[in-house]
Every structure is written in structure tokens, then in C-alpha cells.
């Protein structure tokens, strides 16, 4: 099973620098590296022997003290393994769950979750494309993803 996940991030330079102990000048690079390196460590993806491939469509810039970052991935996992890892019905909408779960996990990464980050994810649902935006207030809600 394959899903495509596109994310757009908006993170305050000072917010990420203070939370992670980074020099503000290093924040764009550190944030990009952190998210890229962390995606393959998402527990359900590891358990399902899945993988996230860099899709190559990315941008990184700072505007008005905020990092604007776009990152895209091709996510892959064997359908039955993903269903087992997530304890879902293997006949259900697993492709959407794969993309949505990975997006949620990225947004709640330890070095991102205490910042003012806003992330918008785009992914397919089987019934068209979905765009979902997560804001800091969304991190405090139930983490059932």
C-alpha cells in the first residue's frame, strides 16, 4: 500500500530555537533535518516494516521570523502489516490512516510539540484529497491516531 503525504509547516524561529536550544540562525536547517530523520522512526511505521521515501518536493525559507517548510513523502507499508500495527480492520480505509497517522505523529514530535508550529497536510482519502491543518491547540486533544 502506498500513500503520498505532503506537509507545509510554519514554525516560529524563536519558538523552535528556545525549545530545542538552537542558535536561531540554525533553526531552518535543524527543523528540516529533525522532521526528515524522525519520519522513519514512527512506531507504527517501524512495526509494519513500512518506509517513508523523500518525494523530493520541498522548500525551506524564513519569512517574518517564521520557518516556512514544505516536505513530501511517499509512504509505503504492506496492508495487513499496517492494519495489525494499528489494530485496524484490514478491509478498512488504511491508505488514509497511513497518511493521517504519520502526519499526526510528525506534528507531535517531541521537539515540535512545544513550539508554535502549524502544519497543513495533504493526502488522498480514496474519495478525493484531504487537507488538514494542525495547530498548537490540537496537540492537547486525544492522541488516538
Short mmCIF file of C-alpha atoms in Angstrom, two decimals:
data_model
loop_
_atom_site.label_atom_id
_atom_site.label_comp_id
_atom_site.label_asym_id
_atom_site.label_seq_id
_atom_site.Cartn_x
_atom_site.Cartn_y
_atom_site.Cartn_z
CA UNK A 1 0.00 0.00 0.00
CA UNK A 2 1.33 3.41 -0.95
CA UNK A 3 0.23 6.86 0.19
CA UNK A 4 1.56 10.28 -0.62
CA UNK A 5 1.84 12.83 2.17
CA UNK A 6 2.57 16.50 1.58
CA UNK A 7 3.17 18.79 4.55
CA UNK A 8 3.54 22.55 4.89
CA UNK A 9 4.99 23.86 8.13
CA UNK A 10 5.02 27.32 9.70
CA UNK A 11 7.18 27.46 12.82
CA UNK A 12 8.47 30.46 14.72
CA UNK A 13 12.26 30.63 14.59
CA UNK A 14 12.48 31.80 18.21
CA UNK A 15 9.95 29.20 19.37
CA UNK A 16 11.93 26.27 17.92
CA UNK A 17 15.28 27.80 18.96
CA UNK A 18 14.18 28.25 22.57
CA UNK A 19 12.59 24.82 22.87
CA UNK A 20 15.50 22.97 21.26
CA UNK A 21 18.38 25.11 22.44
CA UNK A 22 19.38 26.07 18.89
CA UNK A 23 21.01 29.18 17.57
CA UNK A 24 18.18 30.96 15.68
CA UNK A 25 20.31 31.05 12.52
CA UNK A 26 20.41 27.22 12.53
CA UNK A 27 16.66 26.68 13.04
CA UNK A 28 15.58 26.20 9.39
CA UNK A 29 18.21 23.54 8.77
CA UNK A 30 17.76 21.82 12.16
CA UNK A 31 13.97 21.71 11.82
CA UNK A 32 14.20 20.24 8.34
CA UNK A 33 16.73 17.62 9.40
CA UNK A 34 14.78 16.72 12.53
CA UNK A 35 11.48 16.12 10.72
CA UNK A 36 13.18 14.24 7.87
CA UNK A 37 15.12 11.98 10.23
CA UNK A 38 12.17 11.35 12.55
CA UNK A 39 9.64 10.17 9.99
CA UNK A 40 11.23 6.73 9.62
CA UNK A 41 11.19 6.25 13.41
CA UNK A 42 7.40 6.49 13.77
CA UNK A 43 6.48 3.42 15.83
CA UNK A 44 3.59 2.12 13.71
CA UNK A 45 5.62 2.55 10.51
CA UNK A 46 8.52 0.63 12.05
CA UNK A 47 6.20 -2.08 13.40
CA UNK A 48 4.60 -2.51 9.96
CA UNK A 49 8.04 -2.61 8.31
CA UNK A 50 6.95 0.43 6.34
CA UNK A 51 9.02 3.24 4.95
CA UNK A 52 8.85 6.92 4.06
CA UNK A 53 10.66 7.98 0.90
CA UNK A 54 11.52 11.63 0.36
CA UNK A 55 9.35 12.70 -2.56
CA UNK A 56 11.74 15.49 -3.45
CA UNK A 57 9.27 18.36 -3.40
CA UNK A 58 10.48 20.57 -0.61
CA UNK A 59 11.15 24.19 0.11
CA UNK A 60 12.62 25.99 3.08
CA UNK A 61 12.60 29.72 3.77
CA UNK A 62 12.19 32.18 6.60
CA UNK A 63 9.60 34.94 6.30
CA UNK A 64 8.82 37.38 9.11
CA UNK A 65 10.58 35.25 11.74
CA UNK A 66 8.80 32.01 10.79
CA UNK A 67 10.18 28.99 9.01
CA UNK A 68 8.05 28.05 6.01
CA UNK A 69 8.86 24.49 5.06
CA UNK A 70 7.23 22.12 2.57
CA UNK A 71 8.07 18.41 2.69
CA UNK A 72 6.57 15.49 0.77
CA UNK A 73 6.88 11.76 1.22
CA UNK A 74 5.83 8.55 -0.43
CA UNK A 75 4.75 6.26 2.40
CA UNK A 76 4.69 2.51 1.93
CA UNK A 77 3.58 -0.36 4.12
CA UNK A 78 2.12 -3.78 3.47
CA UNK A 79 -1.63 -3.50 4.04
CA UNK A 80 -2.02 -6.38 6.52
CA UNK A 81 1.06 -5.31 8.48
CA UNK A 82 -0.23 -1.73 8.78
CA UNK A 83 -3.65 -2.97 9.90
CA UNK A 84 -2.01 -5.18 12.52
CA UNK A 85 0.29 -2.41 13.76
CA UNK A 86 -2.63 -0.01 14.11
CA UNK A 87 -5.14 -2.68 15.25
CA UNK A 88 -7.50 -1.83 12.39
CA UNK A 89 -9.75 -3.85 10.14
CA UNK A 90 -7.59 -4.77 7.12
CA UNK A 91 -10.62 -4.15 4.88
CA UNK A 92 -10.94 -0.55 6.08
CA UNK A 93 -9.57 2.72 4.64
CA UNK A 94 -5.95 2.02 5.51
CA UNK A 95 -4.24 4.27 2.97
CA UNK A 96 -5.90 7.31 4.53
CA UNK A 97 -5.00 6.08 8.02
CA UNK A 98 -1.37 5.61 6.98
CA UNK A 99 -1.05 9.20 5.75
CA UNK A 100 -3.09 10.75 8.55
CA UNK A 101 -1.32 8.82 11.29
CA UNK A 102 2.14 9.70 10.00
CA UNK A 103 1.15 13.38 9.66
CA UNK A 104 -0.19 13.43 13.22
CA UNK A 105 2.95 11.75 14.55
CA UNK A 106 5.15 14.29 12.77
CA UNK A 107 3.19 17.15 14.26
CA UNK A 108 3.51 15.74 17.77
CA UNK A 109 7.27 15.05 17.62
CA UNK A 110 8.96 15.96 20.92
CA UNK A 111 10.97 18.89 19.54
CA UNK A 112 7.98 20.26 17.65
CA UNK A 113 5.17 19.80 20.14
CA UNK A 114 6.27 22.58 22.49
CA UNK A 115 6.61 25.15 19.72
CA UNK A 116 4.11 27.37 17.95
CA UNK A 117 4.18 25.12 14.87
CA UNK A 118 1.26 24.93 12.46
CA UNK A 119 1.28 22.11 9.92
CA UNK A 120 -1.04 21.52 6.99
CA UNK A 121 -1.08 18.04 5.50
CA UNK A 122 -2.46 16.95 2.12
CA UNK A 123 -3.20 13.30 1.41
CA UNK A 124 -5.61 11.11 -0.52
CA UNK A 125 -8.62 9.53 1.15
CA UNK A 126 -9.90 7.20 -1.55
CA UNK A 127 -12.68 9.74 -2.09
CA UNK A 128 -10.51 12.63 -3.12
CA UNK A 129 -7.87 14.74 -1.48
CA UNK A 130 -7.92 15.83 2.15
CA UNK A 131 -6.29 18.92 3.58
CA UNK A 132 -5.96 19.04 7.34
CA UNK A 133 -4.31 21.71 9.46
CA UNK A 134 -2.95 21.04 12.94
CA UNK A 135 -2.34 23.93 15.34
CA UNK A 136 -0.72 24.04 18.79
CA UNK A 137 -4.12 23.59 20.48
CA UNK A 138 -4.59 20.27 18.59
CA UNK A 139 -1.67 18.68 20.46
CA UNK A 140 -3.59 18.67 23.71
CA UNK A 141 -6.51 16.71 22.30
CA UNK A 142 -6.82 12.94 22.42
CA UNK A 143 -3.92 11.21 20.68
CA UNK A 144 -5.80 8.27 19.22
CA UNK A 145 -4.15 8.48 15.80
#
